Coordinates of C-alpha atoms and ligand atoms in Angstrom, one line a residue:
M752 CA 168.9 -154.8 -10.3
A753 CA 169.6 -153.3 -13.9
D754 CA 169.3 -149.6 -13.8
P755 CA 168.3 -148.6 -17.5
T756 CA 169.5 -145.1 -16.4
L757 CA 172.5 -146.0 -15.2
G758 CA 173.1 -149.1 -17.5
A759 CA 174.9 -150.6 -14.9
E760 CA 174.1 -152.8 -12.2
L761 CA 172.9 -151.1 -9.0
N762 CA 173.0 -153.7 -6.3
V763 CA 170.6 -152.8 -3.8
E764 CA 171.7 -155.1 -1.0
A765 CA 175.4 -153.5 -0.8
L766 CA 174.2 -149.9 -1.4
R767 CA 172.2 -150.6 1.9
E768 CA 174.9 -151.9 3.7
T769 CA 177.4 -149.2 2.7
Y770 CA 174.9 -146.5 3.8
R771 CA 174.9 -148.7 7.5
A772 CA 178.5 -148.5 7.6
E773 CA 178.7 -145.2 6.6
R774 CA 176.1 -143.7 9.2
D775 CA 177.7 -146.4 12.0
K776 CA 180.9 -144.5 11.3
R777 CA 179.8 -141.2 12.3
R778 CA 177.3 -142.3 15.1
R779 CA 178.2 -139.9 17.9
S780 CA 176.9 -141.4 21.5
A781 CA 176.3 -137.7 22.7
G782 CA 173.9 -137.1 19.6
T783 CA 173.3 -133.3 20.3
D784 CA 175.5 -132.6 22.9
Q785 CA 178.7 -133.3 20.9
Y786 CA 178.5 -129.8 20.2
V787 CA 178.6 -126.3 22.5
F788 CA 176.9 -123.3 21.5
A789 CA 178.2 -119.7 21.2
E790 CA 177.6 -119.0 24.9
G791 CA 179.6 -118.7 28.3
R792 CA 182.8 -119.2 27.3
F793 CA 182.3 -119.0 23.7
A794 CA 179.8 -116.3 23.3
R795 CA 181.8 -114.3 20.6
F796 CA 181.2 -116.7 18.5
A797 CA 177.9 -115.1 18.3
E798 CA 178.6 -111.7 18.7
D799 CA 177.4 -109.2 15.9
P800 CA 180.5 -108.0 13.2
Y801 CA 177.8 -106.4 11.3
S802 CA 176.3 -103.8 13.9
V803 CA 177.6 -100.3 15.3
P804 CA 178.5 -100.7 18.7
G805 CA 177.5 -99.0 21.8
V806 CA 174.2 -97.7 20.3
H807 CA 171.9 -96.2 22.9
R808 CA 168.5 -95.5 23.5
D809 CA 166.2 -94.6 26.0
P810 CA 164.4 -97.7 27.3
V811 CA 160.6 -97.9 25.8
F812 CA 157.6 -98.6 27.8
E813 CA 154.4 -99.5 26.2
D814 CA 151.2 -100.9 25.6
I815 CA 150.4 -102.9 22.5
D816 CA 148.3 -104.9 20.9
V817 CA 151.1 -107.1 19.3
L818 CA 154.5 -108.2 20.0
V819 CA 156.3 -109.8 17.0
I820 CA 159.9 -111.7 18.5
G821 CA 162.1 -111.8 15.4
A822 CA 162.9 -109.9 12.5
G823 CA 163.4 -112.4 10.1
F824 CA 160.6 -113.9 7.2
G825 CA 158.7 -114.7 10.4
G826 CA 158.7 -111.2 12.0
I827 CA 158.2 -109.5 8.8
S828 CA 155.6 -111.7 7.3
V829 CA 153.5 -111.2 10.8
G830 CA 154.1 -107.7 10.8
A831 CA 153.3 -107.2 6.9
T832 CA 150.2 -109.6 7.4
L833 CA 148.9 -107.7 10.4
A834 CA 149.2 -104.1 8.9
S835 CA 146.8 -105.3 5.5
A836 CA 144.4 -106.5 8.1
S837 CA 144.8 -102.8 9.7
V838 CA 146.2 -104.1 12.9
T839 CA 148.7 -101.4 13.4
N840 CA 149.6 -101.5 17.2
F841 CA 152.5 -103.5 16.9
R842 CA 156.1 -103.9 17.6
I843 CA 158.7 -106.2 16.3
L844 CA 161.8 -107.1 18.4
D845 CA 165.1 -108.4 16.8
W846 CA 169.0 -108.8 18.6
A847 CA 170.3 -107.9 15.1
A848 CA 170.7 -104.6 14.0
D849 CA 167.8 -104.7 11.2
F850 CA 165.6 -106.8 9.3
G851 CA 167.1 -110.0 7.8
G852 CA 166.9 -112.9 10.5
T853 CA 169.1 -116.0 8.8
W854 CA 170.3 -113.4 6.3
Y855 CA 171.2 -110.7 8.5
W856 CA 173.7 -113.2 10.3
N857 CA 174.8 -115.4 7.5
R858 CA 177.3 -113.0 4.8
Y859 CA 179.4 -115.7 4.4
P860 CA 181.3 -115.1 1.1
G861 CA 179.4 -116.9 -1.8
I862 CA 175.9 -116.9 0.4
R863 CA 172.9 -117.4 -1.9
C864 CA 169.4 -118.8 -1.3
D865 CA 169.2 -122.5 -2.4
I866 CA 165.4 -122.2 -3.2
E867 CA 164.4 -120.4 -6.4
S868 CA 164.2 -116.7 -5.5
Y869 CA 160.2 -116.1 -7.0
I870 CA 158.6 -118.6 -4.6
Y871 CA 161.5 -117.9 -1.7
L872 CA 161.1 -114.1 -1.6
P873 CA 157.4 -113.4 -0.3
F874 CA 155.6 -110.7 -1.0
L875 CA 157.2 -110.4 -4.8
E876 CA 153.6 -109.5 -6.3
D877 CA 153.2 -106.7 -3.5
T878 CA 156.6 -105.0 -3.5
G879 CA 156.9 -105.1 -7.8
Y880 CA 160.4 -106.6 -7.2
V881 CA 162.3 -108.6 -9.6
P882 CA 165.1 -110.7 -8.1
T883 CA 167.7 -110.4 -10.3
E884 CA 168.7 -114.6 -10.5
R885 CA 167.0 -117.3 -10.4
Y886 CA 168.5 -118.1 -6.8
V887 CA 170.0 -114.8 -5.5
R888 CA 172.8 -113.8 -3.3
G889 CA 172.7 -113.4 0.5
R890 CA 173.4 -109.7 -0.5
E891 CA 170.2 -109.5 -2.2
I892 CA 167.9 -111.4 -0.1
F893 CA 169.2 -109.4 3.2
E894 CA 168.6 -105.8 0.9
Y895 CA 165.2 -107.2 0.1
C896 CA 164.3 -107.6 3.2
Q897 CA 164.9 -104.1 4.2
L898 CA 162.9 -103.2 0.9
L899 CA 160.0 -105.3 3.1
G900 CA 160.6 -103.3 6.0
R901 CA 159.9 -100.1 4.1
H902 CA 157.3 -101.1 2.2
F903 CA 155.0 -102.4 5.1
N904 CA 156.2 -99.4 7.2
L905 CA 158.0 -101.9 9.3
Y906 CA 160.7 -99.9 10.4
E907 CA 158.9 -97.1 12.7
R908 CA 157.7 -100.1 14.8
S909 CA 160.9 -102.0 15.4
L910 CA 163.2 -102.2 18.3
F911 CA 166.7 -103.4 16.9
Q912 CA 170.2 -104.7 19.0
T913 CA 167.0 -105.6 21.9
K914 CA 167.1 -109.3 23.2
V915 CA 164.4 -110.5 25.3
N916 CA 165.4 -111.8 28.3
G917 CA 161.9 -112.7 30.6
M918 CA 158.0 -113.0 29.5
A919 CA 155.2 -113.3 31.8
W920 CA 151.7 -113.7 31.5
D921 CA 149.8 -111.4 33.6
D922 CA 146.0 -113.5 33.8
A923 CA 144.2 -110.6 35.4
E924 CA 144.6 -108.0 32.7
S925 CA 145.3 -110.6 29.7
R926 CA 148.5 -109.5 29.0
W927 CA 152.2 -110.6 28.4
Q928 CA 155.1 -108.6 29.9
V929 CA 158.1 -108.6 28.1
S930 CA 161.3 -107.8 29.2
T931 CA 164.4 -106.9 27.8
E932 CA 168.3 -106.7 28.5
R933 CA 168.0 -102.8 27.4
G934 CA 165.7 -102.4 30.2
D935 CA 162.3 -102.0 27.8
V936 CA 158.8 -103.4 29.5
L937 CA 156.5 -104.1 26.2
R938 CA 152.9 -105.2 27.8
A939 CA 151.1 -106.9 24.9
R940 CA 148.1 -108.6 24.4
F941 CA 149.5 -111.6 21.7
V942 CA 152.8 -112.1 20.8
T943 CA 154.4 -113.9 18.6
T944 CA 157.6 -115.7 18.7
Q945 CA 160.0 -117.6 16.3
S946 CA 163.3 -118.9 17.9
G947 CA 165.5 -118.4 14.4
I948 CA 166.5 -121.5 13.1
F949 CA 170.0 -120.1 11.2
D950 CA 171.5 -117.3 13.5
R951 CA 173.1 -119.3 17.0
P952 CA 176.4 -120.7 15.9
Q953 CA 176.6 -124.4 16.8
L954 CA 180.5 -125.4 17.1
P955 CA 181.7 -129.0 18.0
A956 CA 182.7 -129.9 21.6
I957 CA 186.9 -130.2 20.1
P958 CA 189.3 -129.5 23.1
G959 CA 191.7 -126.3 22.3
I960 CA 189.3 -124.0 20.6
E961 CA 190.4 -120.9 22.6
D962 CA 194.2 -122.4 22.3
F963 CA 194.0 -121.4 18.0
E964 CA 196.7 -118.5 18.0
G965 CA 195.4 -117.8 14.3
T966 CA 192.1 -116.2 13.3
I967 CA 189.3 -118.2 14.5
F968 CA 185.5 -117.6 13.6
H969 CA 181.9 -119.5 12.7
S970 CA 180.8 -118.8 9.0
A971 CA 177.3 -116.4 10.5
R972 CA 179.7 -114.4 11.9
W973 CA 182.5 -114.1 9.2
D974 CA 185.1 -111.7 9.5
Y975 CA 185.8 -109.5 6.6
G976 CA 188.0 -107.2 8.9
Y977 CA 190.6 -110.5 8.3
T978 CA 189.7 -112.0 4.5
G979 CA 188.6 -108.7 3.3
G980 CA 186.7 -109.2 0.3
D981 CA 182.6 -109.2 0.5
S982 CA 180.0 -111.5 0.5
G983 CA 180.6 -111.5 -3.6
G984 CA 184.6 -112.8 -2.4
D985 CA 187.5 -111.0 -3.5
L986 CA 188.8 -112.5 -0.1
V987 CA 192.2 -110.4 -0.9
G988 CA 193.2 -110.8 2.5
L989 CA 193.6 -114.3 2.2
R990 CA 195.9 -114.6 -0.6
D991 CA 199.0 -115.5 1.5
K992 CA 197.2 -117.6 4.1
R993 CA 196.0 -121.3 4.8
V994 CA 192.9 -121.7 5.8
G995 CA 190.9 -124.3 7.0
V996 CA 186.9 -125.1 7.1
I997 CA 185.5 -127.3 9.3
G998 CA 182.2 -128.7 8.2
T999 CA 180.6 -129.8 4.4
G1000 CA 177.1 -129.0 4.5
A1001 CA 175.1 -126.5 3.0
T1002 CA 177.0 -123.5 4.1
A1003 CA 180.7 -124.7 3.3
L1004 CA 179.3 -125.4 -0.5
Q1005 CA 178.7 -121.4 -1.0
I1006 CA 181.9 -120.6 0.9
V1007 CA 184.7 -123.2 -0.6
P1008 CA 184.8 -122.1 -4.2
E1009 CA 185.3 -118.4 -2.7
L1010 CA 187.7 -119.5 -0.2
A1011 CA 189.7 -121.8 -2.9
R1012 CA 189.9 -118.8 -5.6
S1013 CA 191.2 -117.0 -2.9
S1014 CA 193.5 -118.3 -0.5
S1015 CA 196.9 -120.0 -0.5
E1016 CA 196.1 -123.4 0.4
L1017 CA 192.6 -124.4 2.1
R1018 CA 192.0 -127.4 3.4
I1019 CA 188.7 -128.9 4.1
F1020 CA 187.7 -131.1 7.0
Q1021 CA 184.8 -133.3 6.0
R1022 CA 182.8 -135.4 8.5
T1023 CA 180.1 -136.5 5.9
P1024 CA 180.2 -134.9 2.6
T1025 CA 177.0 -133.3 1.1
A1026 CA 175.3 -134.5 -2.4
V1027 CA 175.9 -131.7 -4.6
G1028 CA 173.0 -131.5 -7.6
V1029 CA 173.4 -128.9 -10.2
R1030 CA 172.5 -125.8 -10.0
D1031 CA 171.9 -124.0 -12.9
N1032 CA 171.5 -120.4 -12.2
A1033 CA 170.3 -117.8 -14.3
P1034 CA 169.4 -114.5 -14.5
T1035 CA 166.0 -114.0 -14.6
D1036 CA 164.3 -113.7 -18.0
T1037 CA 162.3 -110.3 -17.1
D1038 CA 160.1 -111.0 -20.1
W1039 CA 158.9 -114.0 -18.6
F1040 CA 158.8 -112.3 -14.9
S1041 CA 156.8 -109.5 -16.6
A1042 CA 154.3 -111.7 -18.4
L1043 CA 153.3 -113.9 -15.1
S1044 CA 149.4 -113.2 -14.1
P1045 CA 148.1 -112.0 -10.9
G1046 CA 148.6 -114.8 -8.2
W1047 CA 151.1 -116.2 -9.6
Q1048 CA 153.6 -116.3 -6.7
Q1049 CA 151.2 -118.3 -4.1
E1050 CA 150.5 -120.6 -7.2
R1051 CA 154.0 -120.8 -7.7
Q1052 CA 154.5 -121.8 -4.1
V1053 CA 152.0 -124.6 -3.8
A1054 CA 152.7 -126.4 -6.7
F1055 CA 156.8 -126.7 -5.4
N1056 CA 155.5 -127.3 -2.2
N1057 CA 152.8 -130.5 -3.1
L1058 CA 155.3 -131.7 -5.4
V1059 CA 158.1 -131.9 -2.8
N1060 CA 155.4 -133.7 -0.5
G1061 CA 154.8 -136.3 -3.1
E1062 CA 151.7 -135.0 -5.3
D1063 CA 151.2 -135.6 -8.3
V1064 CA 150.7 -131.7 -9.5
V1065 CA 152.2 -129.6 -12.2
C1066 CA 154.8 -127.9 -11.4
D1067 CA 156.7 -125.0 -13.7
I1068 CA 160.2 -125.3 -11.5
D1069 CA 162.6 -127.7 -13.3
D1070 CA 165.1 -127.4 -10.7
G1071 CA 167.2 -130.3 -8.5
W1072 CA 164.6 -130.3 -5.4
T1073 CA 161.6 -131.2 -8.2
R1074 CA 163.5 -133.4 -10.5
F1075 CA 164.7 -135.6 -7.3
F1076 CA 160.8 -135.6 -5.9
R1077 CA 159.4 -136.0 -9.6
R1078 CA 161.4 -139.3 -10.2
L1079 CA 160.3 -140.6 -6.6
L1080 CA 156.5 -140.4 -8.2
D1081 CA 157.6 -141.5 -11.2
A1082 CA 158.8 -144.7 -9.8
V1083 CA 155.9 -145.4 -7.5
K1084 CA 153.3 -144.1 -10.4
S1085 CA 155.2 -147.1 -12.5
L1086 CA 154.3 -150.0 -10.3
P1087 CA 152.2 -152.4 -11.6
E1088 CA 148.7 -152.7 -10.0
D1089 CA 148.5 -155.6 -7.9
A1090 CA 152.0 -153.7 -6.1
G1091 CA 150.7 -151.1 -4.0
S1092 CA 151.4 -151.8 -0.9
A1093 CA 153.8 -149.7 1.9
E1094 CA 156.2 -151.7 1.3
D1095 CA 155.8 -151.7 -2.1
I1096 CA 155.9 -148.0 -2.1
E1097 CA 158.6 -147.6 0.3
A1098 CA 160.6 -149.9 -1.9
A1099 CA 159.9 -147.9 -5.5
K1100 CA 161.4 -144.9 -3.4
E1101 CA 164.4 -146.6 -2.2
L1102 CA 165.1 -147.8 -5.7
A1103 CA 164.1 -144.4 -7.2
D1104 CA 166.9 -142.9 -4.5
F1105 CA 169.4 -145.1 -4.9
K1106 CA 170.0 -144.2 -9.0
H1107 CA 169.1 -140.4 -7.7
N1108 CA 172.1 -140.6 -5.2
E1109 CA 174.2 -142.7 -8.1
L1110 CA 173.7 -139.8 -10.6
V1111 CA 174.7 -137.4 -8.1
R1112 CA 178.1 -139.6 -7.3
T1113 CA 178.9 -140.0 -10.8
R1114 CA 178.9 -136.0 -11.1
V1115 CA 181.5 -135.7 -8.6
D1116 CA 184.1 -137.9 -10.8
D1117 CA 183.2 -135.7 -14.1
Y1118 CA 184.6 -132.4 -12.0
V1119 CA 187.3 -134.2 -9.4
K1120 CA 190.4 -136.0 -10.9
D1121 CA 192.2 -137.0 -8.2
P1122 CA 190.5 -140.2 -7.4
E1123 CA 190.5 -140.5 -3.1
K1124 CA 189.4 -137.3 -3.2
A1125 CA 186.3 -138.1 -5.5
R1126 CA 186.1 -141.0 -3.8
L1127 CA 185.9 -139.1 -0.2
L1128 CA 183.0 -136.7 -1.7
K1129 CA 180.9 -138.9 -2.4
A1130 CA 177.6 -139.2 -0.3
H1131 CA 176.1 -142.5 0.8
Y1132 CA 173.1 -141.9 2.6
R1133 CA 169.3 -141.4 1.5
T1134 CA 168.8 -137.7 -0.8
M1135 CA 166.3 -136.5 2.2
C1136 CA 168.7 -137.4 5.6
K1137 CA 170.3 -133.8 5.0
R1138 CA 169.4 -130.9 2.7
P1139 CA 170.4 -131.7 -0.5
G1140 CA 173.5 -129.3 -1.9
F1141 CA 173.4 -127.7 -5.4
S1142 CA 176.6 -126.1 -6.8
D1143 CA 178.2 -125.7 -10.1
D1144 CA 181.3 -124.6 -8.8
Y1145 CA 182.0 -126.3 -5.5
L1146 CA 183.6 -130.2 -7.0
P1147 CA 185.3 -128.0 -9.4
A1148 CA 187.1 -126.2 -6.5
M1149 CA 187.7 -129.4 -4.7
D1150 CA 189.4 -130.2 -7.6
R1151 CA 192.1 -127.8 -7.3
D1152 CA 195.4 -128.8 -6.3
S1153 CA 195.4 -126.2 -3.3
V1154 CA 192.4 -127.6 -1.9
S1155 CA 192.9 -130.5 0.0
L1156 CA 190.1 -132.9 2.0
V1157 CA 190.9 -134.1 5.4
D1158 CA 188.5 -137.4 6.0
V1159 CA 187.2 -136.7 9.8
S1160 CA 184.8 -139.4 9.8
S1161 CA 186.1 -140.3 13.0
G1162 CA 186.5 -137.3 14.5
I1163 CA 189.1 -134.4 15.3
D1164 CA 191.2 -134.9 18.2
A1165 CA 191.5 -131.4 18.9
I1166 CA 192.4 -127.8 17.8
S1167 CA 195.8 -126.7 18.4
K1168 CA 197.6 -123.0 19.2
A1169 CA 198.8 -123.5 15.3
G1170 CA 196.0 -126.0 13.4
V1171 CA 193.6 -128.5 13.5
V1172 CA 194.9 -132.2 15.1
V1173 CA 193.1 -135.0 13.2
G1174 CA 194.3 -138.7 13.9
G1175 CA 197.3 -137.4 15.9
V1176 CA 198.9 -135.0 12.7
E1177 CA 198.6 -131.6 13.0
Y1178 CA 197.5 -129.3 10.3
P1179 CA 199.0 -126.0 10.3
L1180 CA 196.9 -123.1 9.7
D1181 CA 196.4 -119.4 9.6
C1182 CA 192.6 -119.2 9.9
I1183 CA 189.8 -121.6 10.7
V1184 CA 186.4 -121.1 10.1
F1185 CA 183.6 -123.0 11.6
A1186 CA 181.3 -123.9 8.8
T1187 CA 179.7 -126.4 11.4
G1188 CA 175.9 -125.0 11.4
F1189 CA 173.3 -123.9 14.1
E1190 CA 171.8 -124.9 17.2
L1191 CA 169.0 -127.2 16.0
G1192 CA 169.0 -129.8 18.7
T1193 CA 168.3 -128.2 22.0
T1194 CA 164.9 -127.1 23.7
W1195 CA 162.7 -123.9 22.3
S1196 CA 163.9 -121.9 25.4
H1197 CA 167.7 -122.6 25.0
R1198 CA 167.3 -121.7 21.6
A1199 CA 165.0 -118.5 22.3
G1200 CA 167.7 -117.4 24.8
Y1201 CA 164.7 -116.7 27.0
D1202 CA 162.1 -118.5 29.4
V1203 CA 158.4 -117.8 29.3
I1204 CA 156.0 -118.0 32.8
G1205 CA 152.4 -118.6 31.6
R1206 CA 150.0 -119.4 33.5
G1207 CA 149.9 -120.4 37.1
G1208 CA 153.9 -120.1 37.1
L1209 CA 154.1 -122.9 34.1
R1210 CA 157.8 -121.9 32.3
V1211 CA 157.7 -123.0 28.8
S1212 CA 161.3 -124.9 29.9
E1213 CA 159.6 -127.2 32.0
K1214 CA 156.7 -127.8 29.7
F1215 CA 158.9 -128.1 26.6
A1216 CA 162.0 -130.1 28.1
Q1217 CA 161.5 -132.9 26.0
G1218 CA 160.3 -131.5 23.4
M1219 CA 157.4 -129.3 22.4
K1220 CA 153.7 -129.7 23.3
T1221 CA 151.3 -127.6 21.3
F1222 CA 148.4 -127.7 18.9
H1223 CA 149.1 -127.3 15.8
G1224 CA 152.6 -125.9 16.6
L1225 CA 151.2 -122.5 17.3
F1226 CA 149.5 -122.7 20.5
S1227 CA 150.1 -124.1 24.0
K1228 CA 147.8 -124.6 26.7
D1229 CA 149.0 -122.2 29.5
F1230 CA 150.5 -119.9 27.3
P1231 CA 147.3 -118.0 26.2
N1232 CA 147.7 -115.3 23.3
L1233 CA 151.1 -117.0 22.7
F1234 CA 152.1 -118.0 18.8
F1235 CA 155.4 -120.4 18.3
L1236 CA 155.7 -120.2 14.5
G1237 CA 158.6 -121.9 12.8
L1238 CA 159.8 -125.2 12.8
T1239 CA 157.3 -126.4 15.6
Q1240 CA 154.8 -128.7 15.7
G1241 CA 153.2 -127.8 12.3
G1242 CA 153.1 -128.4 9.0
T1243 CA 156.7 -127.9 7.1
T1244 CA 158.4 -126.9 3.7
T1245 CA 161.4 -127.0 2.1
N1246 CA 160.8 -123.8 1.6
V1247 CA 160.9 -122.1 5.2
P1248 CA 159.7 -118.5 4.0
H1249 CA 156.4 -120.0 2.6
M1250 CA 155.7 -121.9 6.3
L1251 CA 156.4 -118.7 7.8
R1252 CA 153.8 -116.9 5.5
E1253 CA 151.3 -119.6 5.7
Q1254 CA 152.0 -119.1 9.9
A1255 CA 151.7 -115.1 9.9
E1256 CA 148.5 -115.3 7.6
H1257 CA 146.7 -118.1 10.7
V1258 CA 147.7 -116.0 13.0
T1259 CA 146.8 -112.8 11.7
Y1260 CA 143.0 -114.4 10.7
I1261 CA 142.9 -114.8 14.9
V1262 CA 144.8 -111.8 15.9
A1263 CA 142.3 -109.9 14.0
R1264 CA 139.5 -111.5 14.8
M1265 CA 140.1 -111.4 18.8
L1266 CA 140.7 -107.7 18.9
A1267 CA 137.6 -107.2 16.5
E1268 CA 135.1 -109.2 18.4
G1269 CA 136.6 -107.7 22.1
L1270 CA 138.1 -110.9 22.9
A1271 CA 140.6 -111.3 25.3
Q1272 CA 141.9 -114.5 25.7
V1273 CA 142.8 -117.9 23.3
E1274 CA 144.3 -120.8 24.3
A1275 CA 144.6 -124.2 22.9
T1276 CA 142.4 -127.3 24.6
A1277 CA 144.3 -129.6 26.7
A1278 CA 141.9 -132.1 24.3
A1279 CA 143.2 -130.6 21.2
E1280 CA 146.7 -130.6 22.5
E1281 CA 146.5 -133.8 23.7
A1282 CA 144.7 -135.1 20.4
W1283 CA 147.5 -133.2 18.5
Q1284 CA 150.6 -134.8 20.2
L1285 CA 149.0 -138.1 19.4
E1286 CA 148.6 -137.4 15.7
I1287 CA 152.2 -136.4 15.7
A1288 CA 153.8 -139.1 17.7
A1289 CA 151.8 -141.5 15.2
V1290 CA 153.7 -139.6 12.5
N1291 CA 156.8 -140.1 14.2
V1292 CA 156.5 -144.0 14.5
A1293 CA 156.2 -143.9 10.8
R1294 CA 159.0 -141.7 9.9
A1295 CA 161.3 -143.6 12.5
P1296 CA 162.3 -146.0 10.1
F1297 CA 164.0 -144.0 7.5
Q1298 CA 165.2 -141.7 10.2
E1299 CA 166.8 -144.4 11.9
Q1300 CA 168.6 -145.9 8.9
C1301 CA 170.3 -142.2 8.1
T1302 CA 173.3 -141.0 9.0
P1303 CA 173.5 -138.5 11.9
G1304 CA 172.3 -135.1 11.3
Y1305 CA 169.7 -132.4 12.7
F1306 CA 167.3 -133.8 11.2
N1307 CA 167.2 -136.9 12.7
A1308 CA 168.6 -135.9 16.3
E1309 CA 172.2 -136.5 15.2
G1310 CA 170.8 -140.0 15.1
M1311 CA 169.5 -140.1 18.5
K1312 CA 166.4 -141.9 18.6
G1313 CA 164.9 -141.2 22.0
D1314 CA 166.2 -137.6 21.9
T1315 CA 162.7 -135.2 21.7
R1316 CA 164.2 -132.2 22.4
S1317 CA 164.2 -130.5 19.0
G1318 CA 161.0 -129.8 17.0
I1319 CA 162.9 -130.3 13.7
A1320 CA 164.0 -133.7 14.4
T1321 CA 160.2 -134.6 16.1
G1322 CA 158.1 -131.9 15.4
S1323 CA 156.5 -131.5 11.9
Y1324 CA 152.9 -133.2 11.5
R1325 CA 151.7 -134.3 8.2
P1326 CA 152.6 -133.6 4.9
S1327 CA 152.3 -129.5 4.8
P1328 CA 150.1 -129.2 1.4
Q1329 CA 147.4 -131.0 3.7
F1330 CA 148.2 -129.1 6.7
F1331 CA 147.3 -125.7 5.1
R1332 CA 145.0 -126.8 3.2
S1333 CA 143.2 -127.6 6.7
W1334 CA 144.4 -124.0 8.3
R1335 CA 141.9 -122.6 5.3
V1336 CA 139.1 -125.2 5.9
W1337 CA 139.5 -124.4 10.0
R1338 CA 139.3 -120.6 9.4
D1339 CA 136.5 -120.6 6.7
A1340 CA 134.5 -122.6 9.8
G1341 CA 134.9 -119.8 12.1
D1342 CA 134.6 -121.6 15.1
F1343 CA 138.2 -121.8 16.4
E1344 CA 137.9 -125.3 17.2
G1345 CA 140.7 -126.4 19.1
L1346 CA 141.0 -123.1 21.2
N1347 CA 139.0 -121.9 24.6
V1348 CA 138.3 -118.0 23.1
S1349 CA 137.1 -115.9 25.6
Ligands
NDP705 P1 174.9 -127.8 9.0 O1 174.3 -128.4 9.8 O2 174.1 -128.3 7.4 O3 176.3 -128.9 8.4 C1 177.1 -128.6 9.7 C2 178.7 -129.4 8.8 O4 179.2 -129.4 9.8 C3 178.1 -130.6 8.7 O5 178.8 -131.2 7.4 C4 178.5 -131.6 9.4 O6 179.7 -132.9 9.8 C5 179.9 -130.3 10.0 N1 180.6 -130.9 11.4 C6 179.9 -131.3 12.6 N2 180.5 -130.9 13.6 C7 181.8 -131.1 13.0 C8 182.6 -132.2 13.7 N3 182.9 -132.3 15.0 N4 183.8 -132.1 12.8 C9 183.7 -132.3 11.4 N5 182.9 -131.6 11.0 C10 181.8 -131.4 11.8 O7 175.1 -126.4 8.7 P2 175.1 -125.6 7.5 O8 175.8 -124.2 7.9 O9 176.0 -125.9 6.3 O10 174.1 -125.2 6.9 C11 172.6 -125.5 7.8 C12 171.1 -125.1 7.3 O11 171.2 -123.9 6.6 C13 171.2 -126.2 6.2 O12 170.7 -127.3 6.2 C14 170.3 -125.7 4.8 O13 168.6 -125.5 5.5 C15 170.6 -123.9 5.3 N6 171.6 -123.2 4.5 C16 170.6 -122.9 3.5 C17 171.6 -122.3 2.2 C18 170.7 -121.6 1.2 O14 171.1 -121.3 0.2 N7 168.7 -121.3 1.3 C19 173.0 -121.9 2.4 C20 173.4 -123.0 3.6 C21 172.8 -123.3 4.6 P3 178.3 -134.2 9.7 O15 177.2 -133.8 8.7 O16 179.1 -135.2 10.3 O17 177.1 -133.6 10.9

């Protein structure tokens, strides 16, 4: 089929075959179980390098209205919305030493947001903060989280460096009793909880990790003591060092340019390349920013979310995300009138996706002169099989002579005392960085790091053993007054803080009403939960063909069709614009439909 945008033939069947072959090369029968997590003998990979060790405080014993577990954008949003609804008797807990969540833990060199900061950073209109750039650095995001903590007076309500270790429902008192590793006991009417998504390091289960005699750490626990510099770069400690990076996802895209500038030799161990689109970062145009009309941020967030979920709306954001989704929309819109079947639409989207991918692959040749390196860097899978990447300095960094690329699509044999072994060849290194992502494919309770005992002794670990079972993602029967925020079974969006804000508004509405009306318990009805599970199952059946043709990753449970443990692979409901709108309708109706309220 001739492709006018490329001026060349696009052989759809050949591309499908290439995508299939590339996927099959990377399939692992162990699925998510090919990973180990930062616990037990690997616990050191999760240790906090940023906090002051040995901070002691007396245990806290309190009776409160709301306990918010997690101080990332989810916890901050809940705290801020509760405070603005005059619910002030709450606590926020986190095992980190400050606000930030993802942005507390991830401080690696080069870190930035990959969504426009004007819609990524929540509450900009409340705080009056002006992001310095279109895609700001991680340090600025972390500092903004601290600013939110101050702005909404959340610090005085927070307990940091505090890990929950148990939680049980007291039905007679209608209270959750939550204990922590510091000996705190908090009795709360309501609990909001989110097992954070990008905080728990994941490592490949390669033999020899503990044998390596150099320095080894995960990207989300950067060892600046060894590398020197900071998240802005200038890693002076690496000038004479041979550094290896395992993994080439969104994180590696940001780390590699900094490591390439600082180290004497950089070796990238790549299993699957990321498709690297244009970044186009720029300082904020402050004249434009100050001229925005009140209500602009929510409008901009909603327009972005609607567009990237296939709604043909006006959206002022022109970036790699919107351009891709606009391309799919235009392809569907340009179908002839008699070609409107689901198959026609899917075929049009697939073709548009192939064309888009082809342009992204062509971009590799624009920057990388070594043909073998360039070949390896070209991604062959549908765009939304993985989180797409955007960078203007990753490909130029890969082009450097001091940077080499090792194809590990067939696996890494081992880590030895001296380096990484692939196909029987040992690559000697002084330092290894795992940019291998986060624990996302396991059960809710494993990720949370604690279990929850609900009504009648039912445990979350039992109920969610094969995946979450909720109503609207937030509520689960037999776990009254507990709200599951995050990537659960609600509508999700590419712009995670937007989703968290929607969840926070919904929870705040319910909590504020319950407190005002003297209501004690709220819980999903069996019928509502069951109906929701059927809807989720139907969505998953519809999504299955796309997921199955994808290369393995955390979006499709590492290619393991029957693995339903993770909410991410199997949990999201219909497109989030509809979902968020349905919540507004639900609140306007005011009758708690689907919930038992007593
Ligand atoms: P990912 O899970 O996206 O990537 C992990 C990488 O490690 C993949 O390239 C994976 O390869 C590789 N890997 C895993 N196991 C092995 C192995 N045994 N051998 C070789 N390679 C291996 O993690 P990231 O930290 O890159 O990103 C996680 C998420 O964080 C992103 O999806 C994104 O949503 C978010 N993020 C957001 C950013 C932002 O700017 N807002 C920046 C960075 C991350 P394979 O693909 O083959 O599995």
